[in-house]
Short mmCIF file of C-alpha atoms and ligand atoms in Angstrom, two decimals:
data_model
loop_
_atom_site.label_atom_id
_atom_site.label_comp_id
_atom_site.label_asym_id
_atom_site.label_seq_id
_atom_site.Cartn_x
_atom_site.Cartn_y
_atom_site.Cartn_z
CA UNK A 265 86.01 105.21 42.82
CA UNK A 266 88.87 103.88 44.85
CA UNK A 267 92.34 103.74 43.62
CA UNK A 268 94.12 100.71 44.90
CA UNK A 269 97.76 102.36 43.89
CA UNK A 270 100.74 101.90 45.73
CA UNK A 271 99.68 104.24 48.36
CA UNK A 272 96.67 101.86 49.44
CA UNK A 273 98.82 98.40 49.26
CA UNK A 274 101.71 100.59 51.22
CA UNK A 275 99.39 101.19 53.80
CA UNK A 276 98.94 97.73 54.04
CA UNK A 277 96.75 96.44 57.36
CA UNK A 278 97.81 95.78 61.30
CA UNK A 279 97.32 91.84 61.71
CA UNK A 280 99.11 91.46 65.08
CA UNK A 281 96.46 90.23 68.08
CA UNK A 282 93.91 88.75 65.12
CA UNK A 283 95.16 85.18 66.06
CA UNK A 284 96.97 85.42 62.52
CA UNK A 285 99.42 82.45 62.19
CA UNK A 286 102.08 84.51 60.18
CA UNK A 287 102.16 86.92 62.96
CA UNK A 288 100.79 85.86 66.07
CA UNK A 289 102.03 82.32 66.35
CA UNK A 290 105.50 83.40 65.19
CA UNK A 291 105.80 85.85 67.89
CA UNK A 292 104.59 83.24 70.79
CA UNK A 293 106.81 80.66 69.13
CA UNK A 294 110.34 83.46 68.96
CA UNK A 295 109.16 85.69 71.51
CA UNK A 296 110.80 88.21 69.18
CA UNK A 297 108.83 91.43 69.12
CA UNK A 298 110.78 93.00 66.30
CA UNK A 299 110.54 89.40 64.18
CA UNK A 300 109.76 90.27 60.60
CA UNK A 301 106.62 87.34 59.25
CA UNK A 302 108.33 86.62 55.41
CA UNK A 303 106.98 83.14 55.46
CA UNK A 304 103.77 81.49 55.83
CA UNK A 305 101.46 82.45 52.26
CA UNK A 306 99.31 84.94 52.83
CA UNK A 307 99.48 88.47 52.31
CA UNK A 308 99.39 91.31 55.12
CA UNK A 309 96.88 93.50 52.92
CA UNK A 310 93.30 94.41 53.90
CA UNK A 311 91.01 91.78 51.99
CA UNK A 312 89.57 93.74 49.15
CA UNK A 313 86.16 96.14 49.67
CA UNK A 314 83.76 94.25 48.40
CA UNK A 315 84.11 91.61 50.19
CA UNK A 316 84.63 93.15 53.61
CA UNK A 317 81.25 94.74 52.65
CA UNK A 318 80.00 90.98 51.59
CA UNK A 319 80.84 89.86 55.60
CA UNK A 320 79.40 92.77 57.13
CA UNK A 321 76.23 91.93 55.63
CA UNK A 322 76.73 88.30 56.94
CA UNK A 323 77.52 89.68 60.32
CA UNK A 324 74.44 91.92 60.25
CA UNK A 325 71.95 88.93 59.88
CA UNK A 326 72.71 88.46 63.55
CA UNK A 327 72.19 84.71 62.90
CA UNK A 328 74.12 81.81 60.47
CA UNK A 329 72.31 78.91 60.20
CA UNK A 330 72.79 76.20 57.95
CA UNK A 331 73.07 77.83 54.59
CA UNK A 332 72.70 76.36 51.17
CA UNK A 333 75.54 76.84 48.16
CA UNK A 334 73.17 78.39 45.61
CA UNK A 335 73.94 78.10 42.15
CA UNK A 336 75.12 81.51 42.47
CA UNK A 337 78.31 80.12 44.45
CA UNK A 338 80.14 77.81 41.29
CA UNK A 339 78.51 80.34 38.60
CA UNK A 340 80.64 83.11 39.83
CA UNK A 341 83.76 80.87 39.98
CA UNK A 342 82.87 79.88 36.48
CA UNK A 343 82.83 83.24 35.18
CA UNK A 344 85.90 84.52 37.06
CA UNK A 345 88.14 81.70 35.53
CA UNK A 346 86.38 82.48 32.14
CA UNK A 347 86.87 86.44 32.33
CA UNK A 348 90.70 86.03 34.01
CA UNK A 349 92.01 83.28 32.25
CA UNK A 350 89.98 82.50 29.25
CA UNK A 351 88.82 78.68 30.05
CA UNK A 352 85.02 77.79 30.33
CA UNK A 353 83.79 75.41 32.84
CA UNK A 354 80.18 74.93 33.98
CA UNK A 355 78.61 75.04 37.37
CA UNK A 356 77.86 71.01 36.82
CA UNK A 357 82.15 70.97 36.95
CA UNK A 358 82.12 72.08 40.33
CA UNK A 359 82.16 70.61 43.78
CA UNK A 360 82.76 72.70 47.38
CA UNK A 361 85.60 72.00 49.73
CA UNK A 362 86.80 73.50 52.64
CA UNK A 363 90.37 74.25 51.44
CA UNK A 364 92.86 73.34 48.61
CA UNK A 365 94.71 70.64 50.98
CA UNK A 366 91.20 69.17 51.83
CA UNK A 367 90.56 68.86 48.31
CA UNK A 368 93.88 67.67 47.15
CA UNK A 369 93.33 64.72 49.89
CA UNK A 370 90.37 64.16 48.85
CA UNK A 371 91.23 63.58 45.27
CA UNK A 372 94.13 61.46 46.09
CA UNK A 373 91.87 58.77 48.33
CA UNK A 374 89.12 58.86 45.69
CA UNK A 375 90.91 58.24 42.77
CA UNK A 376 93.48 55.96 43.74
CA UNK A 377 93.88 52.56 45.63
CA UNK A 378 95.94 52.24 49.27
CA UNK A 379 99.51 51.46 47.89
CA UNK A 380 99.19 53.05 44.46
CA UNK A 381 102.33 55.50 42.99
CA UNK A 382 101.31 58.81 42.87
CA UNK A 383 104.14 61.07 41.66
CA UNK A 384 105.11 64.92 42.88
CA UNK A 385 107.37 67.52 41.25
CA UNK A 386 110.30 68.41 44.20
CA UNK A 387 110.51 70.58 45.71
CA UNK A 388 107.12 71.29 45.85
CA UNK A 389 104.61 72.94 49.10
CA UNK A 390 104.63 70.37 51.84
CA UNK A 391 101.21 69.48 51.86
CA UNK A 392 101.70 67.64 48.92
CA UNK A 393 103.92 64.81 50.32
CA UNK A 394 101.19 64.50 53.32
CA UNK A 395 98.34 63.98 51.01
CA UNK A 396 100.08 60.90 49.42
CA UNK A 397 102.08 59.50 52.48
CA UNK A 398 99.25 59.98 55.15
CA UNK A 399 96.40 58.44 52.66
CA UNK A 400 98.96 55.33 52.44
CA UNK A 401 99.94 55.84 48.91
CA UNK A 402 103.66 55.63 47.17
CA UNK A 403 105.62 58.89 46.80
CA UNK A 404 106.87 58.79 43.45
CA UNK A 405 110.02 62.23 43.40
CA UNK A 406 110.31 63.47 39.98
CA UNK A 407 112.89 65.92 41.22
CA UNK A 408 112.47 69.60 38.86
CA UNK A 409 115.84 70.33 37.18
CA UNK A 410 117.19 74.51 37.35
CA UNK A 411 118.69 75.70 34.29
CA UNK A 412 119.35 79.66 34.43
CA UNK A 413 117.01 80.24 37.52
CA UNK A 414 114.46 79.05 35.73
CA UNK A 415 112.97 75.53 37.31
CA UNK A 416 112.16 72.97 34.55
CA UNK A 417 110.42 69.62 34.70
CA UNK A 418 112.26 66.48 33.65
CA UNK A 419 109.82 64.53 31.10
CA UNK A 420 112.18 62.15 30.90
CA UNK A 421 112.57 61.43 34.16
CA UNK A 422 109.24 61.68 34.65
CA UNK A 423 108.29 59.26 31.85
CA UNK A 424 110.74 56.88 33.13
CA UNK A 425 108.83 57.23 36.64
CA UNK A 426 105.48 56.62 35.65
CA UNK A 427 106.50 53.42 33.64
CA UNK A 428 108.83 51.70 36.45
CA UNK A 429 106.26 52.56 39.45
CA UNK A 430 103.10 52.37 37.37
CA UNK A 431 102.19 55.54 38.52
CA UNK A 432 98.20 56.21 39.20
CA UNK A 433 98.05 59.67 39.81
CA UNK A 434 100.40 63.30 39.28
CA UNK A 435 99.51 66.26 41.64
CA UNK A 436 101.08 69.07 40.02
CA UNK A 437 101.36 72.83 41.31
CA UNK A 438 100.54 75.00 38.64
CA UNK A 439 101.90 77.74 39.31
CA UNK A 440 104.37 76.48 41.14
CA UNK A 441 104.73 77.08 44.84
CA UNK A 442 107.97 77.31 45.40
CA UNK A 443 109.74 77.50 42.40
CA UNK A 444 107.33 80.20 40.82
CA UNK A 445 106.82 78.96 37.67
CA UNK A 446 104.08 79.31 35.78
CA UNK A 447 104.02 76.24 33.19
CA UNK A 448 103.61 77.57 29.44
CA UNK A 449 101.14 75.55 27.58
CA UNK A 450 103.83 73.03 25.67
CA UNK A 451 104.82 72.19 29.09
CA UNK A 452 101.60 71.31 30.29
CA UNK A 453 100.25 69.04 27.16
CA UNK A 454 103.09 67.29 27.75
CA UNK A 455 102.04 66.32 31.27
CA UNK A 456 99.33 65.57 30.42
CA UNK A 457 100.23 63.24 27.53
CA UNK A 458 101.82 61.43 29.71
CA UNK A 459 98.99 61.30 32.38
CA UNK A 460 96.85 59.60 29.49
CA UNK A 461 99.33 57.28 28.03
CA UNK A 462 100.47 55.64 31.47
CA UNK A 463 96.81 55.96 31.95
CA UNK A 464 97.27 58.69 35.19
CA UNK A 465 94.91 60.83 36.80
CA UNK A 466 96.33 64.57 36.94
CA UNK A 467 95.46 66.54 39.92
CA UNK A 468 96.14 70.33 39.51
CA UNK A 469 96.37 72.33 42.30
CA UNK A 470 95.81 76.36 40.72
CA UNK A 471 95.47 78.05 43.93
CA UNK A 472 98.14 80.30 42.49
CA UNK A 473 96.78 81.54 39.14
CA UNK A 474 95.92 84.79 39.62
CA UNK A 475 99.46 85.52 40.45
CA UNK A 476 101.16 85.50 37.64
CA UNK A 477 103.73 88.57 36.23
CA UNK A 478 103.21 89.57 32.29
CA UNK A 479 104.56 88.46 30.02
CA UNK A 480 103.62 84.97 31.70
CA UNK A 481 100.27 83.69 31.66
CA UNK A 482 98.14 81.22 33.47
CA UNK A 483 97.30 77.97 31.16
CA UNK A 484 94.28 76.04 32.94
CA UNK A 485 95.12 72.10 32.93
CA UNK A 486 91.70 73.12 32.16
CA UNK A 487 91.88 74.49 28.43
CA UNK A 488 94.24 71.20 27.78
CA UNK A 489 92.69 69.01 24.57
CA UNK A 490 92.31 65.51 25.86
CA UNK A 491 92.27 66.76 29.55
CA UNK A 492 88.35 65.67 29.90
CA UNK A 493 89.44 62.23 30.93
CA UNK A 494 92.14 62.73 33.05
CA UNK A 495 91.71 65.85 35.14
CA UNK A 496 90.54 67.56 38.55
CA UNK A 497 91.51 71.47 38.79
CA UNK A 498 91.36 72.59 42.41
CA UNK A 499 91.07 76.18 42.81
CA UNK A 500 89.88 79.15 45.67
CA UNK A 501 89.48 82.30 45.84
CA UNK A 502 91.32 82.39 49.31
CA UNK A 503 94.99 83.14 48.31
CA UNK A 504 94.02 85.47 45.26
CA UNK A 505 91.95 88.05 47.81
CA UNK A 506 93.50 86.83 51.13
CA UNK A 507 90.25 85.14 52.83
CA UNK A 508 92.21 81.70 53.27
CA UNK A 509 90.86 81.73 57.07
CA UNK A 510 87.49 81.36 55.59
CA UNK A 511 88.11 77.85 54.27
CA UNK A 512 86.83 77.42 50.84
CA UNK A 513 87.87 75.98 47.47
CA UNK A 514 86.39 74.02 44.73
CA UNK A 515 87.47 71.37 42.95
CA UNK A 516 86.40 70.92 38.97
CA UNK A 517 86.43 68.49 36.52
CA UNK A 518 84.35 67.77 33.58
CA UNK A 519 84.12 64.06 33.86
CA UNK A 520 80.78 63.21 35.29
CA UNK A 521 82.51 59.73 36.58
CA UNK A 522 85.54 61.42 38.38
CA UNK A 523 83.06 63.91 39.77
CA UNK A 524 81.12 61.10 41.06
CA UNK A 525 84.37 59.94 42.66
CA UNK A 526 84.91 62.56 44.46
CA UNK A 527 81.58 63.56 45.38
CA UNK A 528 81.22 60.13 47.42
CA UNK A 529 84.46 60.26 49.03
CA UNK A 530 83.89 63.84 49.97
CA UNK A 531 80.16 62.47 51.50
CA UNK A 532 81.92 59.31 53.16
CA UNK A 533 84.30 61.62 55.14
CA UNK A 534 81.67 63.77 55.97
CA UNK A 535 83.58 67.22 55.01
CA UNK A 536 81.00 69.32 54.63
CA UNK A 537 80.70 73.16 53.61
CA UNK A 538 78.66 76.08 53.04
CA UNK A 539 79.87 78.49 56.16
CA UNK A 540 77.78 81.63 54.86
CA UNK A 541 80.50 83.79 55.85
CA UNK A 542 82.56 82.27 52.79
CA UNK A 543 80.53 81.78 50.74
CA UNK A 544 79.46 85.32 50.48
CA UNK A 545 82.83 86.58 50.87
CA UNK A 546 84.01 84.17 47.84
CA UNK A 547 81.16 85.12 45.52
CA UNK A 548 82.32 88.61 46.12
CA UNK A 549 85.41 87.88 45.34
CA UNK A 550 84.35 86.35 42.22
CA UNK A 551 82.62 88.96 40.96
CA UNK A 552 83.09 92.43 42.32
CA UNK A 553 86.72 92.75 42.96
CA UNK A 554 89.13 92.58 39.77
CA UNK A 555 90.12 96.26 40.30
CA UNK A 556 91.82 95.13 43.57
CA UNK A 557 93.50 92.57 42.02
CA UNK A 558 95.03 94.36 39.26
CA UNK A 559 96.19 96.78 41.63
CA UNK A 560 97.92 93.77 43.72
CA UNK A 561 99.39 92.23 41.27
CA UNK A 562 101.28 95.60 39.71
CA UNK A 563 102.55 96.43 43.76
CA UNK A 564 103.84 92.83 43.53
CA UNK A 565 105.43 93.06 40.36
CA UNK A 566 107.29 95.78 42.31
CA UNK A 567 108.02 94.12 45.09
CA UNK A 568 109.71 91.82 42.94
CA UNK A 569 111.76 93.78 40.92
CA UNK A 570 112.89 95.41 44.51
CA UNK A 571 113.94 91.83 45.69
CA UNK A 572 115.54 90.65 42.31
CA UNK A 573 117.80 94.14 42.24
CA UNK A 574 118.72 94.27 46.32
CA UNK A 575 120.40 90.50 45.64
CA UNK A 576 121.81 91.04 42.64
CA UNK A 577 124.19 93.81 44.47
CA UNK A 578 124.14 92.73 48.18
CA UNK A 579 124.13 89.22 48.28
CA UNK A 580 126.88 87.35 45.99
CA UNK A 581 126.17 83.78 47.77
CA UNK A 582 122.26 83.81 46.84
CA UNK A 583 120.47 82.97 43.45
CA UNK A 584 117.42 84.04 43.11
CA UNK A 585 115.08 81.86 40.97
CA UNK A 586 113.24 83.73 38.49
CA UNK A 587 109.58 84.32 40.11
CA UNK A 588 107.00 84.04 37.06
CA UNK A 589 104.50 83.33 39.56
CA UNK A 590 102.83 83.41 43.16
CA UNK A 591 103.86 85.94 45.45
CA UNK A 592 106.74 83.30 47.06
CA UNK A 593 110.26 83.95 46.16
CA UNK A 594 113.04 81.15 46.12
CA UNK A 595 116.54 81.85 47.62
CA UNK A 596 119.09 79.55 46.54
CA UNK A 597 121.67 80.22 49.09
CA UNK A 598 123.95 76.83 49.07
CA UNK A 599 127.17 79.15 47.83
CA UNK A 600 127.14 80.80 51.06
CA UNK A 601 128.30 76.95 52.42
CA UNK A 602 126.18 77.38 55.63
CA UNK A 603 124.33 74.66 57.05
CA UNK A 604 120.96 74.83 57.15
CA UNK A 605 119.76 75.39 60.96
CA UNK A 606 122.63 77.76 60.73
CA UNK A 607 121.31 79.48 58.08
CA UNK A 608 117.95 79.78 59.62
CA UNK A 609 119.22 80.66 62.88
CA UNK A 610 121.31 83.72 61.59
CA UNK A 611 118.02 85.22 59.98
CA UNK A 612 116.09 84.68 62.87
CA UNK A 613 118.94 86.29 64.99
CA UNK A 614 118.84 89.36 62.22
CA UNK A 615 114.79 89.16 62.71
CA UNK A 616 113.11 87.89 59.76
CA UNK A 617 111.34 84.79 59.67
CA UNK A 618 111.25 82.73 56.34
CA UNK A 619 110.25 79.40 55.30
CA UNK A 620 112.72 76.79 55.74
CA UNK A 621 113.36 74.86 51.99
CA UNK A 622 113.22 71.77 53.58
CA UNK A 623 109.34 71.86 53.89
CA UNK A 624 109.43 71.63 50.03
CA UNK A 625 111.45 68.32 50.25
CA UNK A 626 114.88 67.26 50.99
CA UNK A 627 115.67 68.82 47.49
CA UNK A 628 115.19 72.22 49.11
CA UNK A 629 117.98 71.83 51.71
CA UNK A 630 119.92 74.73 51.33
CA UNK A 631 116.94 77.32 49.96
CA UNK A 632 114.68 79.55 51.69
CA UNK A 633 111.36 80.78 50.46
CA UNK A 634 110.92 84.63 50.71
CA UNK A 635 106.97 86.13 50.85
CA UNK A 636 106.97 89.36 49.39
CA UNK A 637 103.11 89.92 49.72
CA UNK A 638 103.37 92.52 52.32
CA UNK A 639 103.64 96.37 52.09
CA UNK A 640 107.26 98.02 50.36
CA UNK A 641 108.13 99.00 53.68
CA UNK A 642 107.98 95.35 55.21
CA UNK A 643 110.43 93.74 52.38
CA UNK A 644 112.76 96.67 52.53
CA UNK A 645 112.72 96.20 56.30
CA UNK A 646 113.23 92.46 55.98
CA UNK A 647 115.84 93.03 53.39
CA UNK A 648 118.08 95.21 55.15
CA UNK A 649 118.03 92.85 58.44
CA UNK A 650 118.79 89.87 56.08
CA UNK A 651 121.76 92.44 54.77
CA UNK A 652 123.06 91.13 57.81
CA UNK A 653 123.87 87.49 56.80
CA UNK A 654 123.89 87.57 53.30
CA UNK A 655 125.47 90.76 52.55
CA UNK A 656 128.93 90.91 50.62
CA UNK A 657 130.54 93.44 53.49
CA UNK A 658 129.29 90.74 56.28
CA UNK A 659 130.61 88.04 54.00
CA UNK A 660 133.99 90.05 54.21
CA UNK A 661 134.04 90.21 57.59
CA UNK A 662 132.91 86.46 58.52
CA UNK A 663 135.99 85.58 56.55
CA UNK A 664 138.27 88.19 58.14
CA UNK A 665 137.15 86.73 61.62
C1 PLP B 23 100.21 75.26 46.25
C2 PLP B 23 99.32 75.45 47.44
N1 PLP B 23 98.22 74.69 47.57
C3 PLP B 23 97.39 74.83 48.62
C4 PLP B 23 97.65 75.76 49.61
C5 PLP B 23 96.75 75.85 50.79
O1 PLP B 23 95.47 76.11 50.41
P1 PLP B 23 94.25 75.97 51.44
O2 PLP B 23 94.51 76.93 52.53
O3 PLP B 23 93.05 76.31 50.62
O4 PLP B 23 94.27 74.56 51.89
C6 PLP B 23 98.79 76.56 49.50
C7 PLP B 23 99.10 77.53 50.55
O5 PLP B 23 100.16 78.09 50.63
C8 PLP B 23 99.64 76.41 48.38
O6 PLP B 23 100.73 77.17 48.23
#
């Protein structure tokens, strides 16, 4: 049987001239050939065995016509959530998308009106803010409050938020992209206490859940009491087993009338699915590769512990936040009192590419977002070129100069 140890992760798999956007457009936009990718969120691993054997077949059919989601498709998602993270949903829970953001947008325009609040924990991944502001709905900030590195949410403020602007809807990332939590189950009830007093919908975007470090543990909105008349889950396989270029997710709920919802809205836009190449790569995923993704998640754990240590000694002007979750790691770096585009520009200068904080809101001026989901070799690269700016001997000599 294969092992998939360090040695197979290390190896990790050559992505430059696949049209990749974490390599390929970075280089045409820099023109850097020695830029390191630590941004965009996916991983620079081979997508597990199984499911490269699951295309192949695809591929071999020599034709892909219209193809039908069998009940095979949301039964394997059912029993993956059920085996992984203990919550039981059933196939009649399930509707197809083509990705996460399609199905957060749709869930926003179904289940709200034009000009309703819907309210967002910042900073937060960028499509967020799009899928309220571009359906013409109110962005309602509850802003997250750090206390030790650890990211927190303020009920109060949130409370206080949902009662001024009569809020209609939460979208909440859980785990949270970029603050890597992942929300302990006191946390969530009380989201979603509030959702049903102030009468809220609670959209729960859990494209991260199979990324989270022992001893935290994914808690499914899903497994909530009282969630059955307030929730949609959306979930994929695509981040988990790195097939997001395949373009599928579902979203699940187990009210038949919010199903309904969504189900029209997703048949008045006319998003359709069922590309045969993922769907057999996702019920593959599903079901035959949990071996891979134990081994990922132990050469992440790794890969964090690597980051957390290399900043704690080299760089005295960054915080690191506390990564429960996702494979995304938050830099607080406003003690090093460099602007921004400054900032930015003196990493891309030292050759590593990162995601700028802003995307997560103006709350994340002053931050950069670190992807770690690449082979050992690739962080320690990045993190000796980012040695460059943030290390105590070049903050020595900046101040000397
Ligand atoms: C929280 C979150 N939701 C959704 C997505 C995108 O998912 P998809 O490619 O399925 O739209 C990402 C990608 O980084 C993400 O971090």
């Amino acid at each position: 049987m294969q092992e998939f140890d360090r040695a197979y992760f290390d190896a990790g798999v050559e992505r430059r001239g696949t049209e990749c956007v974490k390599w390929d457009s970075m280089a045409a936009e820099t023109g850097d050939p020695e830029m390191i990718p630590m941004w965009v969120a996916d991983m620079d691993f081979p997508s597990a065995p199984g499911i490269q054997a699951a295309i192949e077949r695809v591929a071999a059919q020599g034709t892909w016509g219209y193809t039908r989601n069998g009940g095979e498709d949301s039964e394997s998602l059912c029993s993956f959530w059920e085996r992984r993270h203990g919550v039981r949903f059933a196939p009649e829970n399930v509707l197809l998308s083509p990705c996460v953001v399609s199905g957060m947008r749709i869930a926003v325009q179904a289940l709200t009106d034009p000009g309703d609040a819907v309210l967002i924990h910042t900073p937060v991944y960028g499509p967020f803010f799009d899928s309220v502001r571009l359906s013409g709905r109110r962005l309602v900030e509850n802003p997250l409050v750090e206390e030790e590195q650890r990211w927190k949410i303020d009920f109060a403020g949130m409370e206080a938020a949902m009662k001024r602007e009569q809020v209609k809807a939460v979208m909440l990332c859980s785990p949270h992209n970029p603050c890597g939590r992942a929300w302990t189950s006191d946390e969530l009830q009380s989201i979603l206490d509030l959702c049903r007093k102030y009468h809220a919908l609670l959209i729960s975007d859990e494209i991260h859940a199979d990324f989270v470090y022992p001893p935290a543990v994914h808690t499914s909105i899903l497994s909530l009491a009282g969630e059955e008349d307030a929730v949609v889950m959306l979930c994929a396989a695509s981040k988990t087993f790195n097939i997001a270029g395949l373009q599928q997710s579902s979203m699940v709920s187990r009210n038949p009338a919010i199903l309904e919802r969504l189900k029209k809205h997703r048949d008045v836009t006319g998003i359709t699915y069922g590309n045969p190449f993922a769907l057999a790569a996702t019920r593959a995923a599903y079901r035959d590769c949990d071996a891979w993704l134990d081994g990922l998640i132990r050469y992440l754990a790794d890969n964090r512990e690597l980051v957390m240590t290399h900043a704690a000694e080299k760089w005295p002007g960054v915080r690191v936040t506390k990564m429960e979750a996702t494979y995304l790691m938050w830099l607080d770096c406003r003690a090093l009192g460099m602007p921004q585009e400054k900032l930015l520009e003196a990493l891309r200068s030292a050759h590593v590419y990162v995601t700028d904080g802003r995307f997560f809101g103006t709350i994340g001026d002053g931050f950069i977002r670190l992807n770690i989901g690449c082979p050992r070799a690739q962080v320690e690269a990045a993190l000796h070129q980012m040695d460059l700016v943030l290390s105590k001997d070049q903050k020595q000599s900046m101040e000397e100069n």
